[in-house]
Coordinates of C-alpha atoms and ligand atoms in Angstrom, one line a residue:
X1 CA -13.0 -36.1 -35.6
X2 CA -13.4 -36.2 -39.5
X3 CA -16.3 -33.6 -39.5
X4 CA -14.4 -31.2 -37.4
X5 CA -11.5 -29.0 -38.7
X6 CA -8.2 -30.0 -37.0
X7 CA -7.7 -27.0 -34.8
X8 CA -6.5 -27.3 -31.2
X9 CA -5.7 -24.6 -28.6
X10 CA -3.9 -24.0 -25.3
X11 CA -5.9 -21.9 -22.9
X12 CA -4.4 -20.0 -19.9
X13 CA -4.2 -16.5 -18.4
X14 CA -1.5 -15.2 -19.3
X15 CA -0.8 -17.5 -22.3
X16 CA 2.0 -15.6 -24.2
X17 CA 4.8 -17.5 -22.5
X18 CA 3.5 -21.0 -23.3
X19 CA 5.9 -23.0 -25.4
X20 CA 3.2 -25.5 -26.4
X21 CA 2.5 -23.9 -29.7
X22 CA 6.2 -24.3 -30.7
X23 CA 6.0 -28.1 -29.9
X24 CA 2.7 -28.8 -31.7
X25 CA 3.6 -26.5 -34.6
X26 CA 6.8 -28.6 -35.1
X27 CA 4.8 -31.9 -35.1
X28 CA 2.1 -30.5 -37.4
X29 CA 4.8 -29.5 -39.9
X30 CA 6.7 -32.7 -39.5
X31 CA 3.6 -34.8 -40.2
X32 CA 2.3 -32.5 -42.9
X33 CA -1.0 -32.2 -41.1
X34 CA -3.2 -29.3 -42.2
X35 CA -4.1 -28.2 -38.6
X36 CA -3.4 -25.4 -36.1
X37 CA -2.7 -25.1 -32.5
X38 CA -3.6 -21.7 -31.2
X39 CA -3.2 -19.6 -28.0
X40 CA -6.3 -18.5 -26.2
X41 CA -6.0 -16.0 -23.2
X42 CA -9.0 -16.6 -21.2
X43 CA -9.6 -15.0 -17.8
X44 CA -10.9 -17.0 -14.8
X45 CA -14.3 -15.2 -15.1
X46 CA -14.7 -16.3 -18.7
X47 CA -13.2 -19.8 -18.4
X48 CA -16.5 -21.7 -17.7
X49 CA -18.2 -20.1 -20.7
X50 CA -15.1 -20.8 -22.8
X51 CA -15.4 -24.6 -22.0
X52 CA -19.2 -24.7 -22.4
X53 CA -18.8 -23.2 -25.8
X54 CA -16.3 -25.8 -27.1
X55 CA -18.9 -28.3 -28.2
X56 CA -20.3 -25.7 -30.8
X57 CA -16.9 -24.4 -31.8
X58 CA -14.1 -25.2 -34.2
X59 CA -11.7 -27.0 -31.8
X60 CA -11.1 -30.8 -31.6
X61 CA -9.6 -30.2 -28.1
X62 CA -6.8 -28.4 -26.5
X63 CA -4.4 -27.9 -23.5
X64 CA -5.5 -26.1 -20.2
X65 CA -2.8 -24.3 -18.3
X66 CA -2.4 -22.0 -15.2
X67 CA -4.7 -21.0 -13.6
X68 CA -7.5 -23.2 -15.0
X69 CA -6.5 -26.8 -14.6
X70 CA -8.5 -27.5 -11.3
X71 CA -11.6 -25.6 -12.8
X72 CA -11.4 -27.7 -16.0
X73 CA -11.2 -30.9 -13.9
X74 CA -14.7 -29.8 -12.4
X75 CA -16.2 -28.9 -15.9
X76 CA -15.3 -31.8 -18.0
X77 CA -17.9 -34.6 -18.3
X78 CA -15.5 -37.5 -18.0
X79 CA -11.9 -37.8 -16.8
X80 CA -9.0 -40.3 -17.2
X81 CA -7.3 -42.0 -14.3
X82 CA -4.5 -39.6 -14.0
X83 CA -6.7 -36.4 -13.9
X84 CA -8.9 -38.1 -11.4
X85 CA -6.0 -38.9 -9.1
X86 CA -4.4 -35.5 -9.6
X87 CA -7.6 -33.5 -9.5
X88 CA -6.5 -31.3 -12.4
X89 CA -7.0 -31.5 -16.2
X90 CA -4.4 -30.2 -18.8
X91 CA -5.7 -31.8 -21.9
X92 CA -9.3 -32.0 -23.2
X93 CA -10.9 -33.7 -26.1
X94 CA -14.1 -35.1 -27.3
X95 CA -15.3 -38.6 -27.3
X96 CA -18.7 -39.4 -28.7
X97 CA -19.8 -35.8 -28.2
X98 CA -18.7 -35.8 -24.6
X99 CA -16.0 -33.5 -23.3
X100 CA -13.2 -35.6 -21.8
X101 CA -10.2 -34.3 -19.6
X102 CA -7.0 -35.9 -18.8
X103 CA -3.7 -35.1 -17.1
X104 CA -0.6 -35.8 -19.2
X105 CA 2.0 -34.3 -16.7
X106 CA 2.5 -37.8 -15.0
X107 CA 2.9 -39.6 -18.3
X108 CA 5.4 -36.8 -19.4
X109 CA 7.5 -37.1 -16.3
X110 CA 7.7 -40.9 -16.5
X111 CA 8.2 -41.1 -20.3
X112 CA 11.0 -38.7 -20.1
X113 CA 12.8 -40.7 -17.3
X114 CA 12.2 -43.9 -19.4
X115 CA 14.0 -42.3 -22.2
X116 CA 16.9 -40.7 -20.3
X117 CA 17.3 -42.9 -17.2
X118 CA 15.8 -46.3 -18.0
X119 CA 15.3 -48.6 -15.1
X120 CA 14.8 -45.5 -12.8
X121 CA 11.9 -47.0 -10.9
X122 CA 13.5 -50.3 -9.9
X123 CA 13.6 -50.7 -6.0
X124 CA 12.7 -47.0 -6.0
X125 CA 12.7 -44.7 -3.0
X126 CA 11.7 -41.2 -4.2
X127 CA 12.1 -37.9 -2.3
X128 CA 9.9 -35.2 -3.9
X129 CA 10.5 -31.6 -3.0
X130 CA 7.3 -29.5 -3.1
X131 CA 3.7 -30.2 -2.7
X132 CA 2.0 -27.9 -5.3
X133 CA 0.1 -29.0 -8.5
X134 CA 3.1 -30.4 -10.2
X135 CA 4.0 -32.5 -7.3
X136 CA 0.6 -34.2 -7.4
X137 CA 1.3 -35.3 -10.9
X138 CA 4.8 -36.5 -10.0
X139 CA 3.5 -38.5 -7.0
X140 CA 0.8 -40.1 -9.3
X141 CA 3.5 -41.1 -11.7
X142 CA 5.7 -42.5 -9.1
X143 CA 2.8 -44.6 -7.7
X144 CA 1.7 -45.8 -11.1
X145 CA 5.4 -47.0 -11.6
X146 CA 5.2 -48.8 -8.2
X147 CA 8.0 -46.9 -6.4
X148 CA 8.4 -48.6 -3.0
X149 CA 8.4 -45.3 -0.8
X150 CA 7.5 -41.8 -1.8
X151 CA 8.4 -39.1 0.6
X152 CA 7.0 -35.6 0.0
X153 CA 9.0 -32.7 1.6
X154 CA 7.6 -29.3 1.7
X155 CA 8.1 -25.8 3.4
X156 CA 4.6 -26.0 4.5
X157 CA 4.0 -29.4 6.1
X158 CA 0.2 -29.1 5.9
X159 CA 0.3 -29.0 2.1
X160 CA 2.6 -32.1 2.0
X161 CA 0.0 -33.8 4.3
X162 CA -2.9 -33.0 2.1
X163 CA -0.9 -34.3 -0.9
X164 CA 0.1 -37.6 0.7
X165 CA -3.5 -38.1 2.1
X166 CA -4.9 -37.9 -1.5
X167 CA -2.8 -41.1 -2.4
X168 CA -2.7 -44.6 -0.9
X169 CA -0.2 -46.0 1.5
X170 CA 3.5 -45.5 0.6
X171 CA 3.4 -41.7 0.5
X172 CA 4.6 -39.7 3.5
X173 CA 4.8 -36.1 4.3
X174 CA 7.9 -34.4 5.9
X175 CA 9.3 -31.0 6.6
X176 CA 12.7 -29.7 5.1
X177 CA 14.4 -30.5 8.4
X178 CA 13.9 -34.2 7.6
X179 CA 15.9 -34.0 4.3
X180 CA 19.3 -35.0 5.3
X181 CA 18.0 -38.2 6.8
X182 CA 15.7 -38.9 3.9
X183 CA 18.4 -38.4 1.3
X184 CA 20.7 -41.2 2.7
X185 CA 18.6 -43.9 0.9
X186 CA 16.9 -42.0 -1.8
X187 CA 17.3 -43.4 -5.2
X188 CA 15.5 -40.5 -7.2
X189 CA 15.3 -36.9 -5.9
X190 CA 12.8 -34.6 -7.7
X191 CA 12.5 -30.9 -7.4
X192 CA 8.9 -29.9 -8.2
X193 CA 9.0 -26.5 -6.4
X194 CA 9.4 -23.3 -8.3
X195 CA 12.8 -22.7 -6.8
X196 CA 15.7 -22.5 -9.1
X197 CA 13.6 -20.8 -11.8
X198 CA 15.4 -17.9 -13.6
X199 CA 14.9 -14.7 -11.5
X200 CA 13.8 -16.6 -8.4
X201 CA 15.7 -18.0 -5.4
X202 CA 18.0 -21.0 -6.1
X203 CA 17.2 -24.3 -4.4
X204 CA 20.2 -25.1 -2.1
X205 CA 20.4 -28.5 -0.8
X206 CA 23.3 -30.5 0.4
X207 CA 23.6 -33.5 -1.9
X208 CA 26.6 -35.2 -0.3
X209 CA 24.2 -37.5 1.6
X210 CA 22.6 -39.1 -1.6
X211 CA 23.9 -42.4 -2.5
X212 CA 26.3 -42.5 -5.7
X213 CA 23.7 -44.3 -7.7
X214 CA 20.9 -41.7 -7.2
X215 CA 19.3 -39.8 -9.9
X216 CA 18.4 -36.0 -9.5
X217 CA 15.5 -34.6 -11.5
X218 CA 14.4 -31.0 -11.7
X219 CA 11.1 -30.2 -13.4
X220 CA 12.0 -26.5 -13.7
X221 CA 13.3 -26.0 -17.3
X222 CA 14.2 -22.3 -17.4
X223 CA 17.1 -22.4 -16.9
X224 CA 17.7 -25.7 -18.3
X225 CA 20.5 -26.5 -15.9
X226 CA 19.4 -25.4 -12.5
X227 CA 21.7 -24.9 -9.5
X228 CA 20.3 -28.2 -8.2
X229 CA 21.3 -30.0 -11.4
X230 CA 24.6 -28.4 -11.5
X231 CA 25.3 -29.6 -8.0
X232 CA 24.1 -33.1 -9.0
X233 CA 26.5 -33.2 -12.0
X234 CA 29.4 -31.9 -9.8
X235 CA 28.8 -34.8 -7.3
X236 CA 28.9 -37.2 -10.3
X237 CA 25.1 -38.0 -10.1
X238 CA 22.8 -38.7 -13.0
X239 CA 20.8 -35.4 -13.6
X240 CA 17.7 -35.0 -15.6
X241 CA 16.4 -31.7 -16.7
X242 CA 12.7 -30.5 -16.9
X243 CA 12.5 -29.9 -20.7
X244 CA 12.1 -33.6 -21.4
X245 CA 8.9 -33.7 -19.2
X246 CA 7.5 -30.7 -21.0
X247 CA 8.1 -32.2 -24.4
X248 CA 6.8 -35.8 -23.5
X249 CA 3.6 -34.4 -21.7
X250 CA 2.5 -32.9 -25.1
X251 CA 2.5 -36.4 -26.9
X252 CA -0.9 -37.8 -25.8
X253 CA -2.7 -34.6 -26.6
X254 CA -1.4 -34.4 -30.1
X255 CA -2.2 -38.0 -30.7
X256 CA -5.8 -37.5 -29.5
X257 CA -6.5 -34.4 -31.6
X258 CA -4.5 -35.1 -34.8
X259 CA -4.6 -38.9 -34.9
X260 CA -0.8 -39.5 -35.0
X261 CA 1.6 -40.3 -32.1
X262 CA 4.4 -37.8 -32.4
X263 CA 8.0 -38.3 -31.4
X264 CA 10.2 -36.4 -29.0
X265 CA 13.2 -35.8 -31.3
X266 CA 16.5 -34.1 -30.4
X267 CA 15.6 -31.6 -33.2
X268 CA 12.4 -30.6 -31.3
X269 CA 14.3 -30.2 -28.2
X270 CA 16.8 -27.8 -29.8
X271 CA 14.0 -25.8 -31.3
X272 CA 12.2 -25.3 -27.9
X273 CA 15.5 -24.7 -26.1
X274 CA 16.3 -22.0 -28.7
X275 CA 12.8 -20.4 -28.1
X276 CA 13.3 -20.5 -24.4
X277 CA 16.7 -18.9 -24.7
X278 CA 15.0 -16.0 -26.7
X279 CA 12.8 -15.3 -23.6
X280 CA 9.3 -14.0 -24.0
Ligands
NAP301 P1 2.8 -24.5 -7.2 O1 1.5 -25.3 -7.1 O2 2.6 -23.0 -7.0 O3 3.7 -25.1 -5.9 C1 4.9 -24.5 -5.7 C2 5.7 -25.3 -4.7 O4 6.9 -24.6 -4.5 C3 5.1 -25.5 -3.4 O5 5.4 -26.7 -2.8 C4 5.7 -24.4 -2.5 O6 5.9 -24.5 -1.1 C5 7.2 -24.4 -3.1 N1 7.9 -23.2 -3.1 C6 7.7 -22.1 -3.7 N2 8.7 -21.1 -3.3 C7 9.4 -21.6 -2.4 C8 10.4 -21.1 -1.3 N3 10.9 -19.9 -1.4 N4 10.9 -22.1 -0.4 C9 10.5 -23.2 -0.4 N5 9.4 -23.8 -1.1 C10 8.9 -23.1 -2.1 O7 3.5 -24.7 -8.5 P2 3.4 -25.9 -9.5 O8 2.4 -25.7 -10.5 O9 3.5 -27.1 -8.8 O10 4.8 -25.8 -10.4 C11 6.1 -25.8 -9.7 C12 7.2 -25.8 -10.8 O11 7.2 -26.7 -11.7 C13 7.1 -24.5 -11.7 O12 8.4 -24.0 -11.7 C14 6.6 -25.0 -12.9 O13 7.1 -24.2 -14.1 C15 7.3 -26.3 -13.0 N6 6.5 -27.3 -13.9 C16 7.2 -27.9 -14.9 C17 6.7 -28.9 -15.8 C18 7.5 -29.4 -16.8 O14 6.7 -30.0 -17.7 N7 8.7 -29.5 -16.8 C19 5.2 -29.1 -15.5 C20 4.5 -28.5 -14.5 C21 5.2 -27.5 -13.6 P3 4.7 -24.1 -0.1 O15 3.6 -25.2 -0.3 O16 5.3 -24.1 1.2 O17 4.2 -22.7 -0.7

């Protein structure tokens, strides 16, 4: 790392909406590191060339976001366990000259719950709404933390089946009709669908069947308090918003590129929240 300037990037298409520069910029200032974290808008047609050019370029690594995470998984020379299980890479770095890829979404999800809902995984029965890219990371985190039973519930059953088949025993696929029965013994309900996002359809689920001790987590973070989380609070359940996952998933990348493990502070949370409230 010493012979490379400390420059990292976030690459996606589009990329203007990414909050990652706010997060990494805060940590760079906080630690007095002379480095940068820069947006790169790279189209799908240019992405492979962008990745191949990294070994000769100025960057120590970076983040990969929509729509390039699956392509990055295929292009890196070496993957960490999470990226291998999820089939997508969101963080890249160099190790002994080799381009390595990792996926920090599972880490971010679990680290956030550790911080705001300690003990969340004990005797866990998880119901995961959605079967897209984010759901793969969440299921990986739940399995790593040895949740007893993981149920994936999705509008399109075939996608839920593809996801559950990726993982070992203990992960099952269901349609939305099964939800009332599944909720009765759920200890952790997680929304990984895009429903509830500002400007989109709300996620309307009857939460009365959940046990009183259940935790409800929504990985959508704009708005911060989604209709699902508001319902959970109204029912007196523990509610965990999606901003914490976004902040925690950034920690491993910063540590790899800049050599310091940063902290998710309440000040950082407020800064990113204010940026989200400003919109694009
Ligand atoms: P994705 O791959 O496109 O998957 C979207 C999921 O939502 C699919 O399961 C889809 O069901 C479901 N869905 C969408 N519209 C629906 C509707 N009207 N009714 C029922 N189900 C619907 O997206 P993703 O990459 O997994 O991301 C999902 C969300 O997670 C996004 O809002 C993203 O911003 C958020 N996210 C947050 C973090 C964080 O750090 N907090 C990290 C990653 C992602 P079908 O399969 O039936 O289409």
